[in-house]
Short mmCIF file of C-alpha atoms in Angstrom, two decimals:
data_model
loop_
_atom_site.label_atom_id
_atom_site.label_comp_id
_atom_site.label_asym_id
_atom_site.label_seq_id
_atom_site.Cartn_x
_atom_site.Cartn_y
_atom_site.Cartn_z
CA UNK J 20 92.03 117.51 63.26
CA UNK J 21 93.93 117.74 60.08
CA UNK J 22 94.20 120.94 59.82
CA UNK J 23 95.46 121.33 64.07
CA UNK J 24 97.99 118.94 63.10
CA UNK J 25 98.99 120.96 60.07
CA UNK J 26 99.00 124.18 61.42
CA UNK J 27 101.18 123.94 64.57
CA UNK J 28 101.28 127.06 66.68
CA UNK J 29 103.63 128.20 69.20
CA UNK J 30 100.62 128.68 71.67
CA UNK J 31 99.64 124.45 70.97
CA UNK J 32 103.10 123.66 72.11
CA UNK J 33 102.43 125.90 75.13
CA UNK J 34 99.21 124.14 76.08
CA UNK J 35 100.61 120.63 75.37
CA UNK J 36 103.29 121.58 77.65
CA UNK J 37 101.01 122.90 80.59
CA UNK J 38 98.87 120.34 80.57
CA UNK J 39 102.09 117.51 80.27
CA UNK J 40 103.07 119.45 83.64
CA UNK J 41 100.00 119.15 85.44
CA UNK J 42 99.80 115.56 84.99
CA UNK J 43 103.10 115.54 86.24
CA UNK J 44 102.45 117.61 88.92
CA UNK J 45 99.34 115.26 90.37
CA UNK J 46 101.37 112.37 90.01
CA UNK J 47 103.81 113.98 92.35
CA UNK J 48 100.95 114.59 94.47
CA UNK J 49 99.47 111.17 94.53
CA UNK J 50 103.01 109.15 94.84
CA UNK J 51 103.33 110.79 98.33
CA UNK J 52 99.56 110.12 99.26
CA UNK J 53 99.26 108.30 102.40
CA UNK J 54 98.38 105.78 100.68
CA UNK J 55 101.68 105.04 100.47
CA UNK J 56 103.04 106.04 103.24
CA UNK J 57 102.67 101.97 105.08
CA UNK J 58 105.52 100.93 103.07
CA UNK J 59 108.81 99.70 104.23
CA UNK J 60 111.09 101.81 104.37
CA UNK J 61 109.04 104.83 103.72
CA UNK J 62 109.98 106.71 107.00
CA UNK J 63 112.60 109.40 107.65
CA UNK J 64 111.17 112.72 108.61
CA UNK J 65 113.20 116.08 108.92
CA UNK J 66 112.43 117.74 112.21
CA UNK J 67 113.66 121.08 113.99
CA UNK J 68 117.11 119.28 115.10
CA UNK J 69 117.77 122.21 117.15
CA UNK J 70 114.87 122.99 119.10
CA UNK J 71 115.53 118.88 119.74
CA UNK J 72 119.24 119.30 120.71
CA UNK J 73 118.39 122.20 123.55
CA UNK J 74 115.32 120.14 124.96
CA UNK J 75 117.53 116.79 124.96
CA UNK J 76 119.77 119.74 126.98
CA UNK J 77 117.79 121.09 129.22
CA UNK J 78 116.32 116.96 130.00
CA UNK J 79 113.20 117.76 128.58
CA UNK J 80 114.00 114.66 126.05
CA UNK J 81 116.24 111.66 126.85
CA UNK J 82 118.95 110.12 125.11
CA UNK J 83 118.24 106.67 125.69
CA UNK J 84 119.70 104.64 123.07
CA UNK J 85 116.25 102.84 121.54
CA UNK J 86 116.12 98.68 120.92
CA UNK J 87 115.47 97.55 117.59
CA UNK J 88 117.42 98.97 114.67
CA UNK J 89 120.89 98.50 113.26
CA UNK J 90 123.08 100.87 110.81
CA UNK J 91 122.04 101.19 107.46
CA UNK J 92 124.38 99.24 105.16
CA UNK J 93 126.40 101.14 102.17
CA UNK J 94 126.07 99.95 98.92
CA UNK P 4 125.46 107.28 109.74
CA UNK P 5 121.53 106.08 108.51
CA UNK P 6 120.40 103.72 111.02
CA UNK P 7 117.21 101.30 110.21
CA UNK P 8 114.61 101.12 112.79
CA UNK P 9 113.11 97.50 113.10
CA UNK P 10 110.18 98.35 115.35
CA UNK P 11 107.21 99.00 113.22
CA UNK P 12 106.60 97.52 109.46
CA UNK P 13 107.67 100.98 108.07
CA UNK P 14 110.96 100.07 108.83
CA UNK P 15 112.28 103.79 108.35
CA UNK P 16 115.58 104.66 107.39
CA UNK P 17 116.39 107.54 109.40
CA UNK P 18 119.61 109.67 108.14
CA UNK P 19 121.72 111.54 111.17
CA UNK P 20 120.10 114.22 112.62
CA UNK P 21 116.39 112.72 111.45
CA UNK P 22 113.27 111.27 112.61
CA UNK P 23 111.58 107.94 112.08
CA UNK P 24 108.11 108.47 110.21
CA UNK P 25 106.80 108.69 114.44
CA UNK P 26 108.96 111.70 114.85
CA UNK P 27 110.62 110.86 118.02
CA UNK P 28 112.80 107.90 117.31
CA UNK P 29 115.77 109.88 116.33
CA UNK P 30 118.89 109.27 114.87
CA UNK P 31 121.69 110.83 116.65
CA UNK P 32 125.37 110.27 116.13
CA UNK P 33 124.46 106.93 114.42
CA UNK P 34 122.66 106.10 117.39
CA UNK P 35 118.87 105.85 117.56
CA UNK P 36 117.35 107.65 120.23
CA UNK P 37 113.99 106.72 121.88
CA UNK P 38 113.52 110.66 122.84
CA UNK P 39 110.50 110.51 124.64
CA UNK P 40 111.82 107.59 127.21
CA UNK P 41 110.27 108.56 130.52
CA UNK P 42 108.96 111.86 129.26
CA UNK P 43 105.08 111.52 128.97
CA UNK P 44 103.45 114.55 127.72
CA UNK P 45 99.80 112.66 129.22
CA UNK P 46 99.24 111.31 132.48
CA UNK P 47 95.46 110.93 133.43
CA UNK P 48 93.58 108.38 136.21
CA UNK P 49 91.22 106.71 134.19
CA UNK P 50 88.69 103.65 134.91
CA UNK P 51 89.46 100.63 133.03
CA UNK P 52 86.46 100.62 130.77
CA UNK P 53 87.86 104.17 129.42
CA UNK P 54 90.45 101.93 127.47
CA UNK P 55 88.12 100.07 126.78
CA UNK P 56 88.85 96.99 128.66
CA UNK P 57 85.40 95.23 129.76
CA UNK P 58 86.55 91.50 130.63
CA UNK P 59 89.99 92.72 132.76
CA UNK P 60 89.31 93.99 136.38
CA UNK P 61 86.47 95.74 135.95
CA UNK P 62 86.06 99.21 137.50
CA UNK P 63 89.46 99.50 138.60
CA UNK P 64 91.93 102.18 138.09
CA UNK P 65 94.33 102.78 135.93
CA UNK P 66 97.38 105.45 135.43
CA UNK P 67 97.20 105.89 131.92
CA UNK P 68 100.29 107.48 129.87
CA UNK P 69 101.53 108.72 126.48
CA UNK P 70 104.35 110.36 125.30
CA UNK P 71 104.19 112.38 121.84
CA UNK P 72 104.67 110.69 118.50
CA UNK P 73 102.55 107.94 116.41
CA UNK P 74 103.29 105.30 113.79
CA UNK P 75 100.34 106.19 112.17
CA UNK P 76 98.54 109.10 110.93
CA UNK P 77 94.78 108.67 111.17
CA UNK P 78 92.63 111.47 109.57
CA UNK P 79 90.20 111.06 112.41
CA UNK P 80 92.70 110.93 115.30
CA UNK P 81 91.13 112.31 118.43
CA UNK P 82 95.09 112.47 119.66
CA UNK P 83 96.31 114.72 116.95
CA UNK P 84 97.86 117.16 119.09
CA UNK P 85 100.26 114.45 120.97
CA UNK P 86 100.31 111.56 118.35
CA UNK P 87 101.34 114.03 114.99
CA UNK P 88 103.91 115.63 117.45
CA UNK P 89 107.91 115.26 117.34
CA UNK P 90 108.77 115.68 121.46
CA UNK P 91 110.83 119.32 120.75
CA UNK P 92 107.12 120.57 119.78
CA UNK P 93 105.70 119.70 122.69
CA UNK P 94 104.55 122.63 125.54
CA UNK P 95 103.85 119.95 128.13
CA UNK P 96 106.47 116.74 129.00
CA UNK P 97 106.51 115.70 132.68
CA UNK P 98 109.67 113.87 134.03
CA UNK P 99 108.62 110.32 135.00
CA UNK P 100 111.09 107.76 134.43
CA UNK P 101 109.61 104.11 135.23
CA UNK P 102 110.97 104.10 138.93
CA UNK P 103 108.49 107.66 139.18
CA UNK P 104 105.83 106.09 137.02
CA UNK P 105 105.37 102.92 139.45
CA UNK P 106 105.59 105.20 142.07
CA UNK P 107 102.41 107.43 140.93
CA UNK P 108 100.73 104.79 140.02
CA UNK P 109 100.97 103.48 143.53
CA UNK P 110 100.48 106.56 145.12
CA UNK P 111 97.00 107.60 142.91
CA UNK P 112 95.66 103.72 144.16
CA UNK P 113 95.74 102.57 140.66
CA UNK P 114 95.85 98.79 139.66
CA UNK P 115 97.31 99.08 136.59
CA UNK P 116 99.51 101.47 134.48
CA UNK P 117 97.87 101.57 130.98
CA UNK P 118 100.40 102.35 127.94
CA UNK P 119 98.00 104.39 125.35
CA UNK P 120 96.41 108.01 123.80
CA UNK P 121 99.18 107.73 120.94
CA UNK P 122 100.51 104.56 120.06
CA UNK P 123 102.84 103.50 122.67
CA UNK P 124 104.69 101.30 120.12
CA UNK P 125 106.68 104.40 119.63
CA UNK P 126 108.00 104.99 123.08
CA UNK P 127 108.34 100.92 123.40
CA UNK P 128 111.32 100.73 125.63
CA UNK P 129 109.53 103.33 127.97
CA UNK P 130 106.82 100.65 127.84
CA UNK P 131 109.00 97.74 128.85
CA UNK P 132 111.33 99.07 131.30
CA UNK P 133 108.11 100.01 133.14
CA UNK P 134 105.84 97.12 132.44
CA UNK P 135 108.70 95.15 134.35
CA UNK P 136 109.29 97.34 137.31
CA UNK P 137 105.31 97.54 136.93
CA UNK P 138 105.03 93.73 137.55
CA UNK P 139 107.85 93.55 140.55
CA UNK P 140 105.10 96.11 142.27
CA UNK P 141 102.08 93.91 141.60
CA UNK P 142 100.84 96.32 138.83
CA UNK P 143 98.99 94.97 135.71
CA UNK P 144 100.43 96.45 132.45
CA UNK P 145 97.61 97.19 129.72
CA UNK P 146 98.91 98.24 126.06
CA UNK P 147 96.66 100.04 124.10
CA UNK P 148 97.62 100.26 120.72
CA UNK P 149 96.55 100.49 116.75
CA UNK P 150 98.91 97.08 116.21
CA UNK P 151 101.00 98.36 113.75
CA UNK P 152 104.14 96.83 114.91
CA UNK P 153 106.48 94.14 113.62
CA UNK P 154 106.47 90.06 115.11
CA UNK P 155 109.90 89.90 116.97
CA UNK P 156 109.32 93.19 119.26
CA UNK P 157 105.69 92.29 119.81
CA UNK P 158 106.89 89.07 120.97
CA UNK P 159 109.13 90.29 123.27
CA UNK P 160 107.45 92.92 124.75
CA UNK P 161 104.48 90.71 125.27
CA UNK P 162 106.08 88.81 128.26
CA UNK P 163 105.46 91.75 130.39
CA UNK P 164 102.10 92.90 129.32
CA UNK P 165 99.10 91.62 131.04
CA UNK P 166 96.24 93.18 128.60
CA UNK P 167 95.62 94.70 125.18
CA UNK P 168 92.78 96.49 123.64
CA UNK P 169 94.03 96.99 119.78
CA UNK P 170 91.71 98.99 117.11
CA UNK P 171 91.22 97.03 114.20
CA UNK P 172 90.27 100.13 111.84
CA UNK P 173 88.77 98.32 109.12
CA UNK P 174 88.92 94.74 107.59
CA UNK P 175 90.32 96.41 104.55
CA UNK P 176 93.65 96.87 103.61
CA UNK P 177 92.98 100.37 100.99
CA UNK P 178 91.35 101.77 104.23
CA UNK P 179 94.62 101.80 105.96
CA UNK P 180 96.22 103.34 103.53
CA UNK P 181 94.38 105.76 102.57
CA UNK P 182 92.93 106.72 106.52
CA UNK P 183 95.77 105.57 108.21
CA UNK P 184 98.69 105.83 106.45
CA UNK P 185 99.18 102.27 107.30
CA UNK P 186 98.67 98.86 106.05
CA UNK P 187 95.89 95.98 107.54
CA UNK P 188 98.74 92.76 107.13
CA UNK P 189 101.26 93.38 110.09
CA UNK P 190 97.33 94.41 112.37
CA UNK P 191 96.25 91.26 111.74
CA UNK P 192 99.85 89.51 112.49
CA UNK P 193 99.55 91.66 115.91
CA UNK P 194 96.39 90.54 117.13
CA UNK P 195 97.36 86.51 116.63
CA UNK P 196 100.38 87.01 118.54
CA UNK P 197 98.83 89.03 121.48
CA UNK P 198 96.47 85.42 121.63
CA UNK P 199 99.58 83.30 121.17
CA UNK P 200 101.55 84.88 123.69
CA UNK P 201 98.37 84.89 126.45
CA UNK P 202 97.87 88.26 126.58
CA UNK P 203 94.41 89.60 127.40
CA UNK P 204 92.68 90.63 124.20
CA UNK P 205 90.35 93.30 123.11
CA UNK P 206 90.07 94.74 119.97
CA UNK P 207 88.12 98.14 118.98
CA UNK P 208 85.92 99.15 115.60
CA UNK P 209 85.33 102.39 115.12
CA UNK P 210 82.98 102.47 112.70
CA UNK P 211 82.84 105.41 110.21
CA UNK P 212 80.18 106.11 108.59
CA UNK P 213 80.89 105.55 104.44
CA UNK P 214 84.47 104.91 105.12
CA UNK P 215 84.21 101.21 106.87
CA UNK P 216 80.61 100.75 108.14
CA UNK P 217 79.30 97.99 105.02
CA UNK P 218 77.72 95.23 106.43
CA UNK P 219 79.71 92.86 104.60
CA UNK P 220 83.06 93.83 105.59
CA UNK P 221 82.35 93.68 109.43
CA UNK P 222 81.05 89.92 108.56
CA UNK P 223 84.17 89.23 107.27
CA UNK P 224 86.00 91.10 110.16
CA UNK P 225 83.68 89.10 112.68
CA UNK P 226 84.34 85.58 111.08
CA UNK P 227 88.41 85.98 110.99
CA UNK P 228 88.01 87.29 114.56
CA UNK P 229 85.93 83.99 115.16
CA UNK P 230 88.80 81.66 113.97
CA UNK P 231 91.92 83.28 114.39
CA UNK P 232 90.80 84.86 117.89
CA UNK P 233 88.91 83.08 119.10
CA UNK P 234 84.65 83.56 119.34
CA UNK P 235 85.23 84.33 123.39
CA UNK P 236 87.57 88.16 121.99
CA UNK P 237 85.50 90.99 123.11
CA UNK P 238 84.78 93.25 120.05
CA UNK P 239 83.47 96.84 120.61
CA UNK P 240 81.93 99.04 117.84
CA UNK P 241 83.12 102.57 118.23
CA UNK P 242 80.94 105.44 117.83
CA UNK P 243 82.93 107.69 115.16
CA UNK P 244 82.67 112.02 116.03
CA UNK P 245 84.40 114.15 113.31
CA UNK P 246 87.33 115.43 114.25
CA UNK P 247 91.00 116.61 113.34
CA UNK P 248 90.68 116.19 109.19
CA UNK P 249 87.89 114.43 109.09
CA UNK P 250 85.19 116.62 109.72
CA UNK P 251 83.36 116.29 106.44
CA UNK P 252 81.44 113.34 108.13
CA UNK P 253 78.44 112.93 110.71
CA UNK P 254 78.60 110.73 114.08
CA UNK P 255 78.03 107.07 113.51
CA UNK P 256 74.29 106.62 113.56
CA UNK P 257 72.67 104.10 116.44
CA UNK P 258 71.22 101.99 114.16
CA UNK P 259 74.53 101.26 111.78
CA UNK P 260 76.11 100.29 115.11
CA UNK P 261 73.38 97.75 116.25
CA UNK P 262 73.12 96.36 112.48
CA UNK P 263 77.08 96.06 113.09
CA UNK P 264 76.60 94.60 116.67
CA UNK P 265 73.60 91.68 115.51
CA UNK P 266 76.15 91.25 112.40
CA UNK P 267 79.04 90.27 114.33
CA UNK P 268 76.65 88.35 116.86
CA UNK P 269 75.46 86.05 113.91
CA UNK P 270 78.87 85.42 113.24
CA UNK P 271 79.89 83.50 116.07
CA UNK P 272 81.64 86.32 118.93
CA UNK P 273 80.03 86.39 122.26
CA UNK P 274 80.59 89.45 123.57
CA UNK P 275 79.99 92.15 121.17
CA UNK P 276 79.85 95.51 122.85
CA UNK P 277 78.70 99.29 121.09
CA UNK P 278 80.40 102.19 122.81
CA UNK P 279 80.70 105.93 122.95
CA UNK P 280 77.01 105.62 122.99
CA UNK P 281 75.76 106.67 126.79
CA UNK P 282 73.31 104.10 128.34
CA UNK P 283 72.96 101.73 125.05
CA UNK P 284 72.18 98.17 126.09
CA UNK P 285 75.47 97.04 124.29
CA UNK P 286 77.91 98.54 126.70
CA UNK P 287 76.91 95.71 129.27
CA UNK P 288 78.11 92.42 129.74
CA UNK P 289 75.22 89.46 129.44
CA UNK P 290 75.56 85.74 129.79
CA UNK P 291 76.01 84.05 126.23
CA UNK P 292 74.50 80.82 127.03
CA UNK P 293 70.99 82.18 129.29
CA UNK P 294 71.19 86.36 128.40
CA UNK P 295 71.26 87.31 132.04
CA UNK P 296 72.90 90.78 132.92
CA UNK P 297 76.51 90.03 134.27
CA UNK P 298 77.94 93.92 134.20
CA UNK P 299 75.81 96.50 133.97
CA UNK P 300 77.59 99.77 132.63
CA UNK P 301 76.12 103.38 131.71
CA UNK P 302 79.42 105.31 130.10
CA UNK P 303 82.44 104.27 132.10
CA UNK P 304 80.58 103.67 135.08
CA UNK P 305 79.57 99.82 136.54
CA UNK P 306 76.08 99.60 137.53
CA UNK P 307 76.13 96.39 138.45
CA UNK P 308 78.43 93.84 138.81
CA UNK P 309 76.76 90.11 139.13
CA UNK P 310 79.84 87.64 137.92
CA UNK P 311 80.61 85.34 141.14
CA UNK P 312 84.30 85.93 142.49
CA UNK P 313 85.62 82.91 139.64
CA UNK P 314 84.24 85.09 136.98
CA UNK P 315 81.04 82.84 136.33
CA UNK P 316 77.50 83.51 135.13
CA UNK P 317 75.52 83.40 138.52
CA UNK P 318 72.73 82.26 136.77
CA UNK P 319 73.47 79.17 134.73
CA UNK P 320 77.17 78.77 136.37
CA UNK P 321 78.77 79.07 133.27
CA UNK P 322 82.57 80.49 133.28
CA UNK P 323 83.12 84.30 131.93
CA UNK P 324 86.32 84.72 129.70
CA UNK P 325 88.35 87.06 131.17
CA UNK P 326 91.11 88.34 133.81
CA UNK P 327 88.29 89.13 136.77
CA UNK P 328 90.54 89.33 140.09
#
């Protein structure tokens, strides 16, 4: 152990590094687990805005204005 | 401008030009948009014990609808092509606003119009602007849902439903999140206000094997349906097939289901039924206080039907629970 510690390589830095990422990496991967999806405020999901626009066009989807929800305050 | 939607205990905040975690509550101009609003993407003519419904006209007919989109995201959904949908990737939406849905309804001699498939939570305004032309027509209104919705909408959209068979997915709230991307609180909150508010009340299991099938959780699942429910709730085990992404696990054996069935007997409910299971002798209705056959069932189908006109045991004379006529 001594001796690791005393003679510090360029390829030990590399390997602390890679491994430092890859527990980044699968914390990434388990802080947007469903898991955690239930929570408030969690929601807000990109979709194809224009294949939506030309259906809403064409009637295919309606523009009725939903119940429930109110404009999201600035800070 | 971000709007916050207040339906469902997500409560997304959906940026212009987004999607609510359901993918079809979208935020347009600052204005949230129920998109799929008398656009169904599902219409079928089902009998009422598809839904299931077991203690609410039995054997009639129901028009059954769903549009695209879900509040949840269950790894086993046997919906996954129209619940983990936005509406623009659909290839099928019909045209039926609710003057056209009471209208088919009518016209295919169906009873009632049953909101379900998806979650219809997420095409609720579709569900109330029908559910009220619905009851002007004589139709009953049956809501079919996983109960993941918040108190004040539930309310309110409970004075125009007549019935409700929710899934309670597992007495455990790490289950929801980590099968259904949801959590087991605002389920629970659900189910007590469908009793409060009178509306007819079912509620599904499905039981998976590994996942939610321990004995000792569907105790505990039995006994709060006992005293917040009441011990007169239906309660039907679910036979679990592997599907969508969760294929890694067999069909529900028999015998898990019957331990599951005598479990949630011995605590207290009356009417415990086991479905998906053709010709089992849980899928029938018997007397609680003298065991005689009241509706016999094989599938969907009634074999028999003994319950006098007032919904009573014929038998012992005792009353049935339930909407009958």
């Amino acid at each position: 152990m001594h001796r690791w510690i005393r003679h510090w390589h360029r390829g030990d830095q590399l390997l602390i590094a890679w491994v430092a990422a890859t527990l980044v990496l699968i914390g990434v991967f388990l802080g947007s687990a469903p898991g955690l999806q239930g929570e408030r405020g969690s929601g807000g999901r990109r979709i194809d805005i224009q294949a939506f626009k030309a259906r809403l066009d064409e009637g295919e989807l309606s523009g009725h204005e939903a119940l429930w929800y109110h404009p999201k305050e600035e800070p | 401008m971000a709007v916050v939607c207040e339906l469902c205990p997500r409560e997304c905040v959906i940026p212009e030009g987004e999607a609510g975690d359901c993918r079809v509550r979208v935020n347009i101009g600052g204005r949230l948009r129920a998109s799929t609003y008398g656009r169904p993407s599902a219409m079928h003519i089902d009998p009422m014990e598809k839904k299931p419904l077991y203690h609410f006209h039995p054997g009639s007919s129901v028009f059954s609808i769903a549009t695209a989109g879900c509040n949840l995201h269950c790894l086993n959904c046997q919906n996954w092509q129209l619940s983990q949908r936005g509406g623009e990737e659909m290839e099928q939406i019909y045209r039926a606003d609710p003057p056209q849905l009471i209208e088919l309804a009518r016209e295919n001699g169906c009873e009632s119009i049953a909101y379900t498939y998806s979650d219809p939570i997420v095409f609720y305004e579709y569900v109330q602007d029908s559910s009220e032309l619905a009851r002007q027509a004589g139709l009953h209104n049956v809501f079919i849902t996983a109960g993941y919705i918040n108190k004040k909408p539930l309310r309110q959209l409970c004075q125009v439903l007549d019935a409700s068979n929710t899934d309670l997915k597992a007495f455990d709230d790490r289950f929801y999140r980590e099968v259904n991307g949801g959590t087991l609180k605002p389920v629970l909150d659900a189910l007590v206000t469908f009793r409060e508010q009178g509306v007819w009340l079912e509620v599904t299991n499905l039981v998976i094997p590994t996942l939610n099938d321990d004995l000792s959780m569907i105790r505990r699942m039995a006994k709060w349906i006992r005293d917040e429910l009441g011990e007169d709730t239906p309660l039907h085990f679910s036979r679990f097939h592997p599907q969508y992404r969760m294929r890694n696990l067999p069909p529900t054996p028999g015998e898990t289901l019957d331990r599951a069935r005598k479990e949630a007997m011995d605590a207290g409910l009356r009417f415990v039924y086991v479905g998906n299971v053709l010709g089992h002798e849980g899928n029938s209705t018997y007397c609680p206080q003298d065991g005689t056959l009241l509706i016999g069932r094989v599938g969907f189908r009634i074999t028999e039907n003994n319950l006098t006109p007032d919904g009573r045991c014929p038998s012992c004379d005792r009353p049935i629970p339930g909407v009958w006529q």
